[in-house]
């Protein structure tokens, strides 16, 4: 306006006028002391002001996904007003033209920043669904799209703060830590194209039935929506790609809005391209057991080179990938050399200690002093070997010793057994963790909700009572599978490899 016009229209008193006063006085002027669109700009600023001052409920006060109460929907008969909120340049003003435009203002509760954007169709649809209490399933049916499309739209609006969600209800009572993702490690089939010497289950089990898979995916989606977390399936086996209806299952998981990971073996490019045409996996995990000679002795002749070539293909296709190694006494000294060979080829190399079940009972774990030495070497190698990833929770014992920042442990919250993941076997058995016998029920006869809420699942979720008083409990808890495989009760005994105890060392 310029100061002279401001003084004439608004007044030159020292008292600052309210936003409503400015709008009223501008709207009542009939002279040409200002551009025709200026009252509309003042109204735009008023909407932004309301967005910045509206009270937003704290996360714990929210009971369901809802509209952000600071949201302001601003219809205007002028286009390109929004840039004038940040620029008064002559060029910006000349771009204002008559025409209908719809603008959204809202304050993001995470950072307090007020956002203003032209309303997009997906924004308006999300607002409509919330305002009229229309379910994602109903909206998907009306629009002729999969529910995954609607879920993604709502998720984006939650991420940018247009919609508000309660915090995750996937929470342990013992440490108040909440997970953001729940995963089913889903063993679709026992069929496998390898015969690894450390395989923990060679039992004969039927392939998972397709029709029950579809209803289980909907159960998983509902389970996670009630807890305000994201659902993920990690298809495993055997080799999950060998399930006779793998691609139908993969498509169904994508249609249900599930994140999908694959824990499998090397495959070919056409298979990967077919997977990508449906949905990019969040990651594809393969296994190597050390350098070429040792790996091929465990996983079969030629496996090392096939897997390396496959990892290069995954990376070239933009599929996130990582390598998992089962740690034994025999490959303890090969982890760092393997990391050096994998630099630039894969996104990460992690390890799990061998659990002495199945074929793995014929192999040997390292002695406790050997393992502690290895952990310190691993931690020392982290700065110079960026491919090394963090998995074994006991690494936190070393981090604590060295006053380093702790990480989330095996599943992000220490042991995640029956907490932020469950294992579903191909015949429907549900286990707290696939690495040890920990049956909780059968998904062919029970619901996911009933199994997760059972007393037995809650007992596994609590972990070992021997760890209850440990300051690392929230990010550790040891490995229940390793503890059980050494003949101990995993729910009452501490992981024998824990450095925070003074028991007789393993030999």
mmCIF file of C-alpha atoms in Angstrom, residues 228-394:
data_model
loop_
_atom_site.group_PDB
_atom_site.id
_atom_site.type_symbol
_atom_site.label_atom_id
_atom_site.label_comp_id
_atom_site.label_asym_id
_atom_site.label_seq_id
_atom_site.Cartn_x
_atom_site.Cartn_y
_atom_site.Cartn_z
ATOM 1 C CA UNK A 228 -1.713 -46.188 14.285
ATOM 2 C CA UNK A 229 1.320 -47.910 12.825
ATOM 3 C CA UNK A 230 2.290 -48.860 9.281
ATOM 4 C CA UNK A 231 1.836 -52.489 8.174
ATOM 5 C CA UNK A 232 4.639 -54.472 6.547
ATOM 6 C CA UNK A 233 4.972 -58.024 5.285
ATOM 7 C CA UNK A 234 8.379 -59.585 4.841
ATOM 8 C CA UNK A 235 7.850 -62.471 2.436
ATOM 9 C CA UNK A 236 10.228 -65.286 3.298
ATOM 10 C CA UNK A 237 10.528 -69.072 3.041
ATOM 11 C CA UNK A 238 12.166 -71.298 2.015
ATOM 12 C CA UNK A 239 12.380 -69.131 -1.024
ATOM 13 C CA UNK A 240 9.156 -67.081 -1.174
ATOM 14 C CA UNK A 241 9.444 -66.662 -4.945
ATOM 15 C CA UNK A 242 8.833 -70.411 -5.261
ATOM 16 C CA UNK A 243 5.318 -70.191 -3.857
ATOM 17 C CA UNK A 244 3.075 -71.128 -6.820
ATOM 18 C CA UNK A 245 1.082 -67.884 -6.439
ATOM 19 C CA UNK A 246 3.841 -65.566 -5.277
ATOM 20 C CA UNK A 247 3.004 -62.767 -7.706
ATOM 21 C CA UNK A 248 -0.695 -62.950 -6.871
ATOM 22 C CA UNK A 249 0.222 -62.651 -3.189
ATOM 23 C CA UNK A 250 2.615 -59.801 -3.899
ATOM 24 C CA UNK A 251 -0.057 -57.940 -5.875
ATOM 25 C CA UNK A 252 -2.615 -58.505 -3.113
ATOM 26 C CA UNK A 253 -0.217 -57.151 -0.481
ATOM 27 C CA UNK A 254 0.359 -54.049 -2.595
ATOM 28 C CA UNK A 255 -3.397 -53.613 -3.130
ATOM 29 C CA UNK A 256 -3.921 -53.763 0.641
ATOM 30 C CA UNK A 257 -1.482 -50.891 1.145
ATOM 31 C CA UNK A 258 1.203 -53.006 2.820
ATOM 32 C CA UNK A 259 4.895 -52.259 2.694
ATOM 33 C CA UNK A 260 6.630 -55.328 1.275
ATOM 34 C CA UNK A 261 10.097 -56.737 1.890
ATOM 35 C CA UNK A 262 11.523 -59.912 0.364
ATOM 36 C CA UNK A 263 13.837 -62.245 2.271
ATOM 37 C CA UNK A 264 14.943 -64.650 -0.410
ATOM 38 C CA UNK A 265 17.621 -65.917 -2.758
ATOM 39 C CA UNK A 266 19.128 -64.565 -5.962
ATOM 40 C CA UNK A 267 16.744 -64.423 -8.900
ATOM 41 C CA UNK A 268 16.742 -63.060 -12.465
ATOM 42 C CA UNK A 269 16.025 -59.669 -14.001
ATOM 43 C CA UNK A 270 12.578 -60.529 -15.462
ATOM 44 C CA UNK A 271 11.422 -61.564 -11.982
ATOM 45 C CA UNK A 272 12.647 -58.292 -10.492
ATOM 46 C CA UNK A 273 11.033 -56.262 -13.257
ATOM 47 C CA UNK A 274 7.740 -58.056 -12.651
ATOM 48 C CA UNK A 275 8.010 -57.233 -8.940
ATOM 49 C CA UNK A 276 8.812 -53.591 -9.707
ATOM 50 C CA UNK A 277 5.803 -53.335 -11.997
ATOM 51 C CA UNK A 278 3.618 -54.061 -8.951
ATOM 52 C CA UNK A 279 5.413 -52.226 -6.140
ATOM 53 C CA UNK A 280 9.026 -51.501 -5.263
ATOM 54 C CA UNK A 281 10.063 -53.552 -2.210
ATOM 55 C CA UNK A 282 11.190 -51.593 0.832
ATOM 56 C CA UNK A 283 14.211 -53.902 0.641
ATOM 57 C CA UNK A 284 15.336 -57.259 -0.720
ATOM 58 C CA UNK A 285 17.477 -59.271 1.694
ATOM 59 C CA UNK A 286 19.808 -62.076 0.665
ATOM 60 C CA UNK A 287 22.345 -64.061 2.666
ATOM 61 C CA UNK A 288 26.079 -64.593 2.454
ATOM 62 C CA UNK A 289 28.033 -66.537 5.062
ATOM 63 C CA UNK A 290 31.503 -65.117 4.541
ATOM 64 C CA UNK A 291 34.041 -65.041 1.738
ATOM 65 C CA UNK A 292 33.518 -67.136 -1.383
ATOM 66 C CA UNK A 293 35.018 -70.451 -0.288
ATOM 67 C CA UNK A 294 33.323 -70.520 3.098
ATOM 68 C CA UNK A 295 30.003 -69.204 1.786
ATOM 69 C CA UNK A 296 29.825 -71.815 -0.964
ATOM 70 C CA UNK A 297 30.641 -74.569 1.497
ATOM 71 C CA UNK A 298 27.536 -73.506 3.471
ATOM 72 C CA UNK A 299 25.161 -72.391 0.712
ATOM 73 C CA UNK A 300 26.300 -74.392 -2.315
ATOM 74 C CA UNK A 301 28.843 -74.112 -5.123
ATOM 75 C CA UNK A 302 28.629 -70.875 -7.113
ATOM 76 C CA UNK A 303 26.263 -69.191 -4.656
ATOM 77 C CA UNK A 304 28.684 -66.386 -3.755
ATOM 78 C CA UNK A 305 29.177 -65.138 -7.301
ATOM 79 C CA UNK A 306 25.491 -65.486 -8.165
ATOM 80 C CA UNK A 307 24.555 -63.482 -5.093
ATOM 81 C CA UNK A 308 27.107 -60.741 -5.776
ATOM 82 C CA UNK A 309 25.832 -60.414 -9.355
ATOM 83 C CA UNK A 310 22.261 -60.305 -8.051
ATOM 84 C CA UNK A 311 23.107 -57.557 -5.564
ATOM 85 C CA UNK A 312 24.602 -55.486 -8.378
ATOM 86 C CA UNK A 313 21.387 -55.992 -10.350
ATOM 87 C CA UNK A 314 19.219 -54.950 -7.403
ATOM 88 C CA UNK A 315 21.259 -51.801 -6.893
ATOM 89 C CA UNK A 316 21.157 -50.959 -10.612
ATOM 90 C CA UNK A 317 17.370 -51.318 -10.611
ATOM 91 C CA UNK A 318 17.054 -49.067 -7.572
ATOM 92 C CA UNK A 319 15.812 -51.798 -5.229
ATOM 93 C CA UNK A 320 17.149 -51.280 -1.678
ATOM 94 C CA UNK A 321 19.049 -54.378 -0.621
ATOM 95 C CA UNK A 322 21.100 -55.797 2.192
ATOM 96 C CA UNK A 323 23.051 -58.902 3.138
ATOM 97 C CA UNK A 324 22.470 -60.968 6.264
ATOM 98 C CA UNK A 325 25.198 -63.233 7.650
ATOM 99 C CA UNK A 326 24.708 -65.992 10.230
ATOM 100 C CA UNK A 327 27.616 -65.677 12.616
ATOM 101 C CA UNK A 328 29.486 -68.825 13.706
ATOM 102 C CA UNK A 329 32.934 -69.533 15.059
ATOM 103 C CA UNK A 330 34.015 -70.480 11.519
ATOM 104 C CA UNK A 331 33.215 -67.133 9.861
ATOM 105 C CA UNK A 332 33.927 -64.743 12.730
ATOM 106 C CA UNK A 333 37.092 -63.467 11.054
ATOM 107 C CA UNK A 334 35.461 -63.085 7.619
ATOM 108 C CA UNK A 335 32.866 -60.405 8.396
ATOM 109 C CA UNK A 336 35.115 -57.353 8.003
ATOM 110 C CA UNK A 337 36.852 -58.741 4.851
ATOM 111 C CA UNK A 338 33.407 -59.480 3.405
ATOM 112 C CA UNK A 339 32.324 -55.924 4.154
ATOM 113 C CA UNK A 340 35.299 -54.665 2.162
ATOM 114 C CA UNK A 341 34.200 -56.749 -0.833
ATOM 115 C CA UNK A 342 30.589 -55.537 -0.550
ATOM 116 C CA UNK A 343 31.339 -51.792 -0.446
ATOM 117 C CA UNK A 344 29.440 -50.090 -3.247
ATOM 118 C CA UNK A 345 27.545 -53.277 -4.095
ATOM 119 C CA UNK A 346 24.877 -53.412 -1.381
ATOM 120 C CA UNK A 347 23.277 -51.065 1.094
ATOM 121 C CA UNK A 348 24.216 -52.979 4.224
ATOM 122 C CA UNK A 349 25.806 -56.053 5.780
ATOM 123 C CA UNK A 350 24.427 -57.214 9.128
ATOM 124 C CA UNK A 351 24.781 -60.396 11.146
ATOM 125 C CA UNK A 352 22.718 -62.621 13.395
ATOM 126 C CA UNK A 353 24.335 -65.087 15.734
ATOM 127 C CA UNK A 354 23.653 -68.718 14.890
ATOM 128 C CA UNK A 355 20.783 -70.294 16.813
ATOM 129 C CA UNK A 356 21.533 -73.971 17.355
ATOM 130 C CA UNK A 357 18.296 -75.365 15.933
ATOM 131 C CA UNK A 358 17.693 -77.597 12.930
ATOM 132 C CA UNK A 359 20.750 -78.074 10.729
ATOM 133 C CA UNK A 360 22.401 -75.224 12.599
ATOM 134 C CA UNK A 361 22.837 -77.486 15.636
ATOM 135 C CA UNK A 362 25.703 -79.139 13.757
ATOM 136 C CA UNK A 363 27.675 -75.893 13.609
ATOM 137 C CA UNK A 364 29.549 -74.106 16.389
ATOM 138 C CA UNK A 365 29.045 -70.719 18.014
ATOM 139 C CA UNK A 366 32.104 -68.685 19.047
ATOM 140 C CA UNK A 367 33.245 -68.699 22.659
ATOM 141 C CA UNK A 368 32.093 -65.661 24.637
ATOM 142 C CA UNK A 369 35.562 -64.077 24.766
ATOM 143 C CA UNK A 370 35.941 -64.566 20.998
ATOM 144 C CA UNK A 371 32.586 -62.931 20.469
ATOM 145 C CA UNK A 372 33.389 -59.935 22.662
ATOM 146 C CA UNK A 373 36.639 -59.412 20.770
ATOM 147 C CA UNK A 374 34.703 -59.601 17.508
ATOM 148 C CA UNK A 375 32.126 -57.043 18.668
ATOM 149 C CA UNK A 376 34.857 -54.563 19.529
ATOM 150 C CA UNK A 377 36.504 -55.116 16.151
ATOM 151 C CA UNK A 378 33.132 -54.616 14.457
ATOM 152 C CA UNK A 379 32.494 -51.346 16.290
ATOM 153 C CA UNK A 380 36.027 -50.144 15.495
ATOM 154 C CA UNK A 381 35.440 -50.882 11.792
ATOM 155 C CA UNK A 382 32.155 -48.939 11.543
ATOM 156 C CA UNK A 383 33.667 -45.517 10.668
ATOM 157 C CA UNK A 384 35.725 -46.911 7.773
ATOM 158 C CA UNK A 385 33.258 -49.550 6.540
ATOM 159 C CA UNK A 386 29.934 -47.777 5.926
ATOM 160 C CA UNK A 387 28.336 -50.959 4.559
ATOM 161 C CA UNK A 388 28.368 -52.477 8.072
ATOM 162 C CA UNK A 389 24.891 -52.324 9.600
ATOM 163 C CA UNK A 390 23.713 -52.630 13.202
ATOM 164 C CA UNK A 391 21.564 -55.627 14.137
ATOM 165 C CA UNK A 392 22.753 -57.644 17.153
ATOM 166 C CA UNK A 393 21.462 -55.883 20.276
ATOM 167 C CA UNK A 394 24.586 -56.743 22.267
#
